[in-house]
PDB file of C-alpha atoms in Angstrom:
ATOM      1  CA  UNK A   1      -8.687   4.476 -13.677  1.00 63.00           C
ATOM      2  CA  UNK A   2      -6.819   6.379 -16.281  1.00 70.00           C
ATOM      3  CA  UNK A   3      -3.489   5.278 -16.485  1.00 74.00           C
ATOM      4  CA  UNK A   4      -3.659   2.269 -14.904  1.00 77.00           C
ATOM      5  CA  UNK A   5      -1.548  -0.258 -16.800  1.00 78.00           C
ATOM      6  CA  UNK A   6      -1.813  -3.195 -15.088  1.00 82.00           C
ATOM      7  CA  UNK A   7      -4.193  -5.143 -12.407  1.00 86.00           C
ATOM      8  CA  UNK A   8      -3.310  -8.202 -10.321  1.00 89.00           C
ATOM      9  CA  UNK A   9      -5.734 -10.130  -8.504  1.00 89.00           C
ATOM     10  CA  UNK A  10      -5.046 -11.323  -5.163  1.00 89.00           C
ATOM     11  CA  UNK A  11      -7.186 -14.090  -3.188  1.00 88.00           C
ATOM     12  CA  UNK A  12      -5.287 -14.251   0.143  1.00 92.00           C
ATOM     13  CA  UNK A  13      -2.522 -12.257   2.084  1.00 91.00           C
ATOM     14  CA  UNK A  14       0.272 -14.637   0.933  1.00 93.00           C
ATOM     15  CA  UNK A  15      -0.512 -13.456  -3.132  1.00 93.00           C
ATOM     16  CA  UNK A  16      -1.018  -9.843  -1.747  1.00 92.00           C
ATOM     17  CA  UNK A  17       2.504  -9.881  -0.210  1.00 92.00           C
ATOM     18  CA  UNK A  18       3.896 -11.446  -3.107  1.00 94.00           C
ATOM     19  CA  UNK A  19       2.564  -8.976  -5.474  1.00 93.00           C
ATOM     20  CA  UNK A  20       3.534  -5.820  -3.443  1.00 91.00           C
ATOM     21  CA  UNK A  21       6.906  -6.762  -2.841  1.00 92.00           C
ATOM     22  CA  UNK A  22       7.141  -7.202  -6.599  1.00 91.00           C
ATOM     23  CA  UNK A  23       5.546  -3.963  -7.176  1.00 90.00           C
ATOM     24  CA  UNK A  24       7.869  -2.283  -4.671  1.00 88.00           C
ATOM     25  CA  UNK A  25      10.886  -3.265  -6.974  1.00 88.00           C
ATOM     26  CA  UNK A  26       9.953  -2.356 -10.105  1.00 87.00           C
ATOM     27  CA  UNK A  27      10.981   1.034 -10.994  1.00 85.00           C
ATOM     28  CA  UNK A  28       8.426   1.978 -13.854  1.00 87.00           C
ATOM     29  CA  UNK A  29       5.433   1.827 -10.635  1.00 87.00           C
ATOM     30  CA  UNK A  30       4.155   5.261  -9.175  1.00 86.00           C
ATOM     31  CA  UNK A  31       1.305   4.355  -7.409  1.00 87.00           C
ATOM     32  CA  UNK A  32       0.184   0.864  -5.817  1.00 89.00           C
ATOM     33  CA  UNK A  33      -3.383   0.734  -4.811  1.00 88.00           C
ATOM     34  CA  UNK A  34      -4.184  -1.760  -2.284  1.00 87.00           C
ATOM     35  CA  UNK A  35      -6.812  -3.143  -0.263  1.00 87.00           C
ATOM     36  CA  UNK A  36      -7.091  -2.222   2.877  1.00 83.00           C
ATOM     37  CA  UNK A  37      -7.845  -5.608   4.416  1.00 84.00           C
ATOM     38  CA  UNK A  38      -4.547  -6.722   2.569  1.00 87.00           C
ATOM     39  CA  UNK A  39      -2.810  -3.550   4.408  1.00 84.00           C
ATOM     40  CA  UNK A  40      -3.418  -4.719   7.754  1.00 83.00           C
ATOM     41  CA  UNK A  41      -1.480  -8.020   7.212  1.00 86.00           C
ATOM     42  CA  UNK A  42       1.399  -6.090   5.154  1.00 88.00           C
ATOM     43  CA  UNK A  43       2.038  -3.446   7.735  1.00 84.00           C
ATOM     44  CA  UNK A  44       5.503  -4.886   8.375  1.00 86.00           C
ATOM     45  CA  UNK A  45       6.362  -4.926   4.703  1.00 86.00           C
ATOM     46  CA  UNK A  46       4.845  -1.208   4.432  1.00 83.00           C
ATOM     47  CA  UNK A  47       6.793   0.175   7.096  1.00 83.00           C
ATOM     48  CA  UNK A  48      10.284  -1.353   6.086  1.00 85.00           C
ATOM     49  CA  UNK A  49       9.011   0.198   2.847  1.00 82.00           C
ATOM     50  CA  UNK A  50       8.494   3.844   4.311  1.00 76.00           C
ATOM     51  CA  UNK A  51      11.779   3.686   6.121  1.00 78.00           C
ATOM     52  CA  UNK A  52      13.345   3.183   2.854  1.00 79.00           C
ATOM     53  CA  UNK A  53      13.073   6.697   2.113  1.00 71.00           C
ATOM     54  CA  UNK A  54      11.864   5.546  -1.251  1.00 75.00           C
ATOM     55  CA  UNK A  55       8.990   8.213  -2.529  1.00 74.00           C
ATOM     56  CA  UNK A  56       8.097   5.520  -5.243  1.00 82.00           C
ATOM     57  CA  UNK A  57       5.825   3.553  -5.660  1.00 86.00           C
ATOM     58  CA  UNK A  58       3.439   5.449  -3.400  1.00 84.00           C
ATOM     59  CA  UNK A  59       1.113   3.038  -1.536  1.00 85.00           C
ATOM     60  CA  UNK A  60      -2.317   4.154  -1.387  1.00 84.00           C
ATOM     61  CA  UNK A  61      -4.716   1.499   0.805  1.00 83.00           C
ATOM     62  CA  UNK A  62      -8.432   1.701  -0.640  1.00 83.00           C
ATOM     63  CA  UNK A  63     -11.451  -0.180   1.020  1.00 81.00           C
ATOM     64  CA  UNK A  64     -12.465  -3.280  -0.857  1.00 77.00           C
ATOM     65  CA  UNK A  65     -15.976  -3.873  -1.873  1.00 76.00           C
ATOM     66  CA  UNK A  66     -17.334  -4.419   1.667  1.00 75.00           C
ATOM     67  CA  UNK A  67     -16.294  -1.135   2.940  1.00 69.00           C
ATOM     68  CA  UNK A  68     -13.442   0.580   4.517  1.00 68.00           C
ATOM     69  CA  UNK A  69     -11.731  -1.205   7.641  1.00 67.00           C
ATOM     70  CA  UNK A  70     -13.093  -0.044  10.990  1.00 66.00           C
ATOM     71  CA  UNK A  71     -10.840   2.445  12.573  1.00 60.00           C
ATOM     72  CA  UNK A  72      -8.769   2.922   9.504  1.00 56.00           C
ATOM     73  CA  UNK A  73      -7.694   6.617   7.762  1.00 63.00           C
ATOM     74  CA  UNK A  74      -5.763   5.154   5.113  1.00 60.00           C
ATOM     75  CA  UNK A  75      -4.834   8.673   3.144  1.00 63.00           C
ATOM     76  CA  UNK A  76      -3.482   9.839   6.088  1.00 65.00           C
ATOM     77  CA  UNK A  77      -1.495   6.831   6.897  1.00 66.00           C
ATOM     78  CA  UNK A  78      -0.012   7.339   2.985  1.00 62.00           C
ATOM     79  CA  UNK A  79       0.945  10.611   3.529  1.00 64.00           C
ATOM     80  CA  UNK A  80       2.579   9.988   6.781  1.00 65.00           C
ATOM     81  CA  UNK A  81       5.001   7.310   4.963  1.00 63.00           C
ATOM     82  CA  UNK A  82       5.600   9.528   2.390  1.00 63.00           C
ATOM     83  CA  UNK A  83       6.587  12.993   3.914  1.00 64.00           C
ATOM     84  CA  UNK A  84       7.979  11.066   6.803  1.00 60.00           C
ATOM     85  CA  UNK A  85       6.603  13.607   9.281  1.00 55.00           C
ATOM     86  CA  UNK A  86       4.159  13.284  11.995  1.00 52.00           C
ATOM     87  CA  UNK A  87       0.732  14.880  10.934  1.00 50.00           C
ATOM     88  CA  UNK A  88      -1.616  15.574  14.025  1.00 54.00           C
ATOM     89  CA  UNK A  89      -4.408  13.421  13.877  1.00 52.00           C
TER      90      UNK A  89
END
């Protein structure tokens, strides 16, 4: 990806949570891409970020090497968090 300044490799849910907390506090971060398998375990943290009304960083779930988590519509969920409005699904 062009413009990617940093990548953080996470091996488990705990390391993903620690990395996400750090990135959410960093003012220079605009977008965080997170594998959907980690995002599922971090739903409370992501919901809290959405309720904080912070526009940045935008957190977008992406599928991992194994493919997307069944039933996940990650782009729509990201838009809902950022826009703060319901989107008919």
